[in-house]
């Protein structure tokens, strides 16, 4: 992992290390959840815990934290953070409006090809329209029924991981 982070050969860390002919392929999908509510994070994790592909989930809790994270990710010389394969994002976040954050993320070249799916408990149909106008790749109204919410998330993951081709896993 360190060799990937610092973009140097793994042999720099070990004397007499010989790289195998086949480099290990990382088939773990990195999921970024942008969510400030710990209960919603818990249900998100619970809903996708039985997904049949390996997932690595990390969470950012407010808009400023997200902007700082992607500012660091954009700097390819010091890439200390994982680039997500899929982003799930709540619209109601502290410090930055969800629509402003979506607009900001969609302008970042480092996120080209990374789907951003809005997760919200909003019942306002205009939120979906505005999200799609800002180039969201999906809009999920969180169901208050656990089984339905679980089905929603798993259908989204099945589409993006199994049906579509994500750039980092081709």
XYZ file of N, CA and C in Angstrom:
510
model
N 0.817 -1.194 0.000
C 0.000 0.000 0.000
C 0.861 1.258 0.000
N 1.914 1.237 0.788
C 2.778 2.417 0.846
C 3.413 2.717 -0.502
N 3.787 1.676 -1.218
C 4.397 1.922 -2.520
C 3.405 2.591 -3.465
N 2.128 2.234 -3.362
C 1.117 2.883 -4.193
C 0.908 4.324 -3.759
N 0.848 4.555 -2.453
C 0.623 5.899 -1.936
C 1.736 6.840 -2.378
N 2.979 6.386 -2.232
C 4.118 7.240 -2.567
C 4.575 7.095 -4.014
N 3.886 6.209 -4.755
C 4.176 5.975 -6.169
C 5.648 5.637 -6.421
N 6.146 4.691 -5.604
C 7.509 4.200 -5.790
C 7.477 2.682 -5.803
N 8.512 2.090 -6.299
C 8.588 0.632 -6.369
C 8.635 0.031 -4.978
N 7.983 -1.085 -4.802
C 7.932 -1.759 -3.505
C 9.326 -2.221 -3.063
N 10.210 -2.433 -4.004
C 11.565 -2.882 -3.668
C 12.323 -1.841 -2.831
N 11.864 -0.596 -2.839
C 12.495 0.434 -1.998
C 12.294 0.152 -0.511
N 11.288 -0.647 -0.172
C 10.988 -0.942 1.221
C 11.648 -2.222 1.721
N 12.059 -3.090 0.809
C 12.576 -4.400 1.203
C 13.854 -4.718 0.430
N 14.895 -5.184 1.155
C 16.110 -5.631 0.492
C 15.838 -6.937 -0.234
N 16.397 -7.106 -1.385
C 16.321 -8.331 -2.170
C 14.881 -8.748 -2.496
N 14.000 -7.778 -2.595
C 12.617 -8.084 -2.959
C 12.538 -8.286 -4.456
N 11.912 -9.375 -4.852
C 11.720 -9.633 -6.273
C 10.235 -9.622 -6.557
N 9.853 -8.773 -7.474
C 8.456 -8.652 -7.853
C 8.043 -9.898 -8.638
N 6.890 -10.435 -8.284
C 6.375 -11.590 -9.011
C 5.983 -11.194 -10.414
N 5.828 -12.185 -11.263
C 5.469 -11.880 -12.643
C 4.084 -11.270 -12.741
N 3.181 -11.725 -11.879
C 1.839 -11.174 -11.896
C 1.682 -10.240 -10.699
N 1.381 -9.001 -10.980
C 1.149 -8.051 -9.903
C -0.240 -8.304 -9.345
N -0.350 -8.199 -8.036
C -1.625 -8.446 -7.380
C -2.654 -7.405 -7.832
N -3.817 -7.880 -8.217
C -4.885 -7.000 -8.664
C -5.803 -6.721 -7.476
N -6.021 -5.459 -7.210
C -6.893 -5.073 -6.108
C -8.319 -5.008 -6.642
N -9.137 -5.948 -6.225
C -10.517 -5.970 -6.699
C -11.482 -5.408 -5.648
N -10.953 -4.669 -4.683
C -11.781 -4.036 -3.671
C -12.313 -2.723 -4.239
N -13.601 -2.519 -4.091
C -14.214 -1.285 -4.537
C -14.231 -0.300 -3.376
N -13.761 0.907 -3.648
C -13.666 1.936 -2.622
C -14.906 2.820 -2.701
N -15.663 2.785 -1.620
C -16.910 3.535 -1.545
C -16.721 4.693 -0.575
N -16.961 5.901 -1.054
C -16.933 7.072 -0.188
C -18.370 7.438 0.139
N -18.676 7.493 1.424
C -19.971 7.947 1.895
C -19.789 9.338 2.493
N -20.518 10.299 1.967
C -20.490 11.659 2.517
C -21.789 11.815 3.295
N -21.670 11.698 4.608
C -22.850 11.630 5.480
C -22.487 12.123 6.874
N -23.265 13.050 7.416
C -22.968 13.592 8.741
C -23.689 12.866 9.867
N -24.706 12.095 9.559
C -25.505 11.428 10.588
C -24.957 10.024 10.863
N -24.456 9.765 12.089
C -23.893 8.441 12.400
C -24.914 7.302 12.277
N -26.186 7.594 12.537
C -27.210 6.556 12.373
C -27.371 6.171 10.909
N -27.376 7.170 10.028
C -27.484 6.882 8.588
C -26.251 6.134 8.093
N -25.086 6.487 8.630
C -23.863 5.755 8.269
C -23.982 4.296 8.692
N -24.456 4.068 9.914
C -24.617 2.701 10.417
C -25.552 1.904 9.500
N -26.704 2.474 9.137
C -27.653 1.757 8.282
C -27.081 1.525 6.883
N -26.328 2.488 6.373
C -25.674 2.306 5.076
C -24.744 1.095 5.127
N -23.892 1.071 6.142
C -22.944 -0.041 6.287
C -23.677 -1.373 6.456
N -24.727 -1.378 7.267
C -25.494 -2.603 7.512
C -26.167 -3.088 6.219
N -26.718 -2.163 5.459
C -27.421 -2.524 4.224
C -26.507 -3.179 3.189
N -25.272 -2.738 3.117
C -24.388 -3.273 2.079
C -23.378 -4.281 2.631
N -23.530 -4.666 3.876
C -22.555 -5.561 4.510
C -22.499 -6.945 3.860
N -23.549 -7.363 3.221
C -23.571 -8.688 2.606
C -23.365 -8.631 1.090
N -22.959 -7.480 0.581
C -22.706 -7.359 -0.856
C -21.600 -8.333 -1.239
N -21.735 -8.986 -2.386
C -20.839 -10.097 -2.726
C -19.513 -9.699 -3.376
N -19.175 -8.436 -3.376
C -17.865 -7.969 -3.829
C -17.189 -7.284 -2.640
N -15.861 -7.329 -2.563
C -15.193 -6.654 -1.445
C -15.329 -5.129 -1.562
N -15.763 -4.516 -0.465
C -15.958 -3.068 -0.417
C -15.136 -2.465 0.714
N -14.542 -1.342 0.448
C -13.852 -0.565 1.482
C -14.625 0.747 1.593
N -15.200 0.991 2.754
C -16.048 2.160 2.940
C -15.328 3.171 3.821
N -15.281 4.384 3.364
C -14.780 5.448 4.217
C -15.766 6.604 4.174
N -15.782 7.379 5.238
C -16.827 8.380 5.443
C -16.212 9.755 5.688
N -16.795 10.745 5.056
C -16.503 12.143 5.349
C -17.803 12.765 5.830
N -17.702 13.656 6.829
C -18.906 14.081 7.530
C -19.394 15.501 7.272
N -18.591 16.335 6.647
C -19.111 17.665 6.304
C -18.447 18.176 5.042
N -19.063 19.203 4.467
C -18.624 19.711 3.174
C -17.200 20.208 3.142
N -16.787 20.895 4.189
C -15.416 21.409 4.239
C -14.417 20.258 4.255
N -14.722 19.222 5.014
C -13.866 18.036 5.067
C -13.757 17.389 3.683
N -14.851 17.350 2.955
C -14.865 16.768 1.607
C -13.991 17.585 0.664
N -14.150 18.891 0.689
C -13.357 19.761 -0.191
C -11.869 19.615 0.118
N -11.506 19.596 1.397
C -10.094 19.410 1.770
C -9.582 18.054 1.327
N -10.383 17.016 1.469
C -10.004 15.662 1.055
C -9.673 15.636 -0.433
N -10.544 16.215 -1.244
C -10.312 16.170 -2.689
C -9.238 17.144 -3.137
N -8.983 18.171 -2.361
C -7.852 19.044 -2.659
C -6.562 18.233 -2.516
N -6.468 17.421 -1.447
C -5.304 16.554 -1.245
C -5.226 15.474 -2.324
N -6.365 14.906 -2.685
C -6.393 13.842 -3.689
C -5.965 14.369 -5.047
N -6.316 15.618 -5.339
C -5.978 16.223 -6.628
C -4.467 16.360 -6.799
N -3.738 16.537 -5.692
C -2.296 16.691 -5.750
C -1.671 15.319 -5.963
N -1.406 14.971 -7.221
C -0.913 13.635 -7.550
C 0.488 13.374 -7.011
N 1.223 14.433 -6.661
C 2.570 14.211 -6.135
C 2.528 13.712 -4.691
N 1.442 14.006 -3.988
C 1.322 13.579 -2.590
C -0.054 12.945 -2.402
N -0.294 11.854 -3.066
C -1.611 11.227 -2.996
C -1.666 10.304 -1.782
N -2.096 10.863 -0.649
C -2.165 10.109 0.597
C -3.521 9.435 0.775
N -4.474 9.768 -0.060
C -5.818 9.266 0.112
C -6.206 8.364 -1.049
N -7.133 7.472 -0.783
C -7.643 6.593 -1.822
C -8.613 7.347 -2.706
N -8.530 7.067 -3.980
C -9.499 7.623 -4.911
C -10.724 6.724 -4.892
N -11.905 7.281 -4.654
C -13.090 6.427 -4.574
C -13.502 5.909 -5.941
N -14.158 4.752 -5.937
C -14.754 4.213 -7.162
C -16.183 4.711 -7.313
N -16.876 4.878 -6.184
C -18.261 5.346 -6.166
C -18.421 6.273 -4.957
N -19.182 7.342 -5.137
C -19.477 8.257 -4.036
C -20.980 8.254 -3.796
N -21.366 8.023 -2.551
C -22.747 8.200 -2.111
C -22.752 9.440 -1.236
N -23.686 10.356 -1.494
C -23.624 11.653 -0.826
C -25.002 12.121 -0.367
N -25.073 12.527 0.885
C -26.278 13.161 1.421
C -26.280 14.619 0.972
N -27.465 15.198 0.817
C -27.542 16.608 0.439
C -27.476 17.550 1.636
N -27.942 17.097 2.780
C -27.996 17.948 3.967
C -26.738 17.744 4.799
N -25.761 18.612 4.557
C -24.468 18.502 5.239
C -24.138 19.810 5.955
N -23.367 19.701 7.039
C -22.927 20.941 7.693
C -21.845 21.648 6.869
N -21.798 22.925 6.959
C -20.775 23.838 6.438
C -20.839 24.118 4.942
N -21.326 23.214 4.120
C -21.440 23.472 2.688
C -22.750 22.857 2.196
N -23.496 23.616 1.426
C -24.731 23.126 0.842
C -24.438 21.929 -0.066
N -25.272 20.894 -0.010
C -25.060 19.684 -0.796
C -24.998 19.921 -2.293
N -25.807 20.845 -2.802
C -25.791 21.142 -4.234
C -24.501 21.843 -4.629
N -24.020 22.748 -3.772
C -22.738 23.424 -4.041
C -21.602 22.409 -4.037
N -21.666 21.474 -3.094
C -20.629 20.449 -3.016
C -20.664 19.543 -4.245
N -21.846 19.133 -4.668
C -21.980 18.307 -5.871
C -21.403 19.028 -7.079
N -21.731 20.300 -7.224
C -21.202 21.092 -8.330
C -19.675 21.155 -8.281
N -19.117 21.353 -7.098
C -17.663 21.404 -6.927
C -17.019 20.067 -7.305
N -17.589 18.971 -6.816
C -17.006 17.650 -7.086
C -17.038 17.312 -8.568
N -18.105 17.682 -9.245
C -18.236 17.355 -10.665
C -17.246 18.130 -11.531
N -16.672 19.201 -10.999
C -15.691 19.993 -11.747
C -14.266 19.493 -11.546
N -14.059 18.555 -10.657
C -12.705 18.099 -10.333
C -12.269 16.987 -11.295
N -11.195 17.215 -12.052
C -10.732 16.206 -13.018
C -10.412 14.851 -12.384
N -9.947 14.863 -11.132
C -9.586 13.610 -10.471
C -10.816 12.708 -10.292
N -12.005 13.280 -10.375
C -13.232 12.499 -10.202
C -13.933 12.167 -11.518
N -13.285 12.464 -12.641
C -13.876 12.077 -13.919
C -14.100 10.570 -13.925
N -15.287 10.160 -14.228
C -15.598 8.733 -14.267
C -16.046 8.148 -12.941
N -16.049 8.946 -11.875
C -16.490 8.448 -10.573
C -17.961 8.836 -10.395
N -18.852 7.843 -10.334
C -20.267 8.168 -10.165
C -20.554 8.730 -8.779
N -21.406 9.753 -8.752
C -21.852 10.347 -7.503
C -23.357 10.130 -7.409
N -23.757 9.393 -6.394
C -25.156 9.068 -6.183
C -25.637 9.826 -4.952
N -26.692 10.572 -5.122
C -27.272 11.330 -4.018
C -28.153 10.392 -3.196
N -27.955 10.414 -1.874
C -28.802 9.677 -0.926
C -29.480 10.720 -0.056
N -30.797 10.757 -0.066
C -31.464 11.790 0.723
C -32.799 11.302 1.252
N -33.198 11.894 2.346
C -34.523 11.609 2.881
C -35.500 12.699 2.438
N -35.047 13.606 1.592
C -35.887 14.691 1.085
C -37.024 14.120 0.238
N -38.194 14.703 0.393
C -39.328 14.288 -0.435
C -39.609 15.325 -1.521
N -38.738 16.301 -1.641
C -38.884 17.363 -2.618
C -38.404 16.880 -3.985
N -39.314 16.765 -4.949
C -38.951 16.303 -6.295
C -37.983 17.260 -6.988
N -37.995 18.531 -6.601
C -37.072 19.498 -7.191
C -35.621 19.175 -6.834
N -35.393 18.518 -5.700
C -34.032 18.128 -5.320
C -33.461 17.131 -6.326
N -34.282 16.207 -6.790
C -33.828 15.237 -7.791
C -33.505 15.953 -9.097
N -34.394 16.830 -9.530
C -34.168 17.573 -10.773
C -32.882 18.383 -10.693
N -32.713 19.109 -9.594
C -31.516 19.942 -9.431
C -30.251 19.080 -9.377
N -30.328 17.930 -8.706
C -29.167 17.023 -8.630
C -28.752 16.547 -10.015
N -29.725 16.150 -10.813
C -29.403 15.680 -12.161
C -28.896 16.822 -13.046
N -29.420 18.033 -12.865
C -28.909 19.183 -13.616
C -27.450 19.467 -13.268
N -27.053 19.108 -12.031
C -25.659 19.280 -11.598
C -24.828 18.026 -11.887
N -25.376 17.116 -12.678
C -24.693 15.927 -13.184
C -24.506 14.810 -12.157
N -25.420 14.698 -11.190
C -25.405 13.518 -10.316
C -25.661 12.296 -11.189
N -25.077 11.179 -10.823
C -25.258 9.951 -11.595
C -26.433 9.118 -11.101
N -26.982 9.500 -9.967
C -28.132 8.802 -9.423
C -28.723 9.596 -8.279
N -29.972 9.311 -7.975
C -30.669 9.997 -6.893
C -31.544 8.969 -6.203
N -31.245 8.677 -4.953
C -31.996 7.680 -4.190
C -32.670 8.368 -3.014
N -33.995 8.255 -2.971
C -34.735 8.711 -1.794
C -34.677 7.578 -0.787
N -34.052 7.840 0.342
C -33.889 6.808 1.368
C -35.251 6.326 1.846
N -35.459 5.043 1.752
C -36.680 4.466 2.296
C -36.538 4.363 3.808
N -37.651 4.504 4.508
C -37.630 4.359 5.959
C -37.847 2.907 6.370
N -38.016 2.040 5.384
C -38.146 0.604 5.625
C -36.795 -0.021 5.311
N -36.201 -0.674 6.309
C -34.833 -1.171 6.178
C -34.646 -2.039 4.932
N -35.525 -2.990 4.697
C -35.396 -3.915 3.552
C -35.416 -3.143 2.230
N -36.292 -2.161 2.120
C -36.356 -1.363 0.884
C -35.084 -0.541 0.694
N -34.592 0.065 1.775
C -33.361 0.856 1.694
C -32.186 -0.040 1.313
N -32.129 -1.213 1.911
C -31.079 -2.173 1.588
C -31.153 -2.558 0.108
N -32.360 -2.814 -0.383
C -32.535 -3.163 -1.802
C -32.100 -2.009 -2.706
N -32.444 -0.780 -2.324
C -32.046 0.387 -3.113
C -30.527 0.467 -3.249
N -29.831 0.354 -2.127
C -28.369 0.464 -2.142
C -27.728 -0.686 -2.907
N -28.221 -1.898 -2.697
C -27.644 -3.049 -3.369
C -27.909 -3.024 -4.878
N -29.070 -2.510 -5.288
C -29.325 -2.351 -6.728
C -28.350 -1.343 -7.333
N -28.110 -0.238 -6.609
C -27.166 0.767 -7.105
C -25.766 0.168 -7.224
N -25.331 -0.567 -6.199
C -24.005 -1.194 -6.251
C -23.933 -2.239 -7.359
N -24.975 -3.035 -7.510
C -24.990 -4.031 -8.585
C -24.858 -3.369 -9.941
N -25.549 -2.258 -10.137
C -25.443 -1.564 -11.413
C -24.022 -1.050 -11.637
N -23.498 -0.270 -10.680
C -22.212 0.392 -10.894
C -21.040 -0.579 -10.865
N -21.149 -1.660 -10.111
C -20.017 -2.585 -10.008
C -20.118 -3.732 -11.011
N -21.311 -4.222 -11.254
C -21.451 -5.407 -12.109
C -21.903 -5.094 -13.532
N -22.824 -4.160 -13.708
C -23.352 -3.887 -15.044
C -22.502 -2.855 -15.784
N -22.164 -1.782 -15.106
C -21.349 -0.726 -15.731
C -19.876 -1.078 -15.552
N -19.029 -0.422 -16.287
C -17.577 -0.611 -16.132
C -16.989 0.631 -15.489
N -16.503 0.485 -14.274
C -15.854 1.609 -13.604
C -14.403 1.708 -14.084
N -13.913 2.926 -14.312
C -12.577 3.113 -14.895
C -11.437 2.403 -14.174
N -11.462 2.337 -12.853
C -10.346 1.776 -12.102
C -10.365 0.265 -12.030
N -11.404 -0.369 -12.567
C -11.533 -1.822 -12.448
C -11.721 -2.506 -13.792
N -11.313 -1.862 -14.860
C -11.473 -2.482 -16.189
C -10.341 -3.469 -16.435
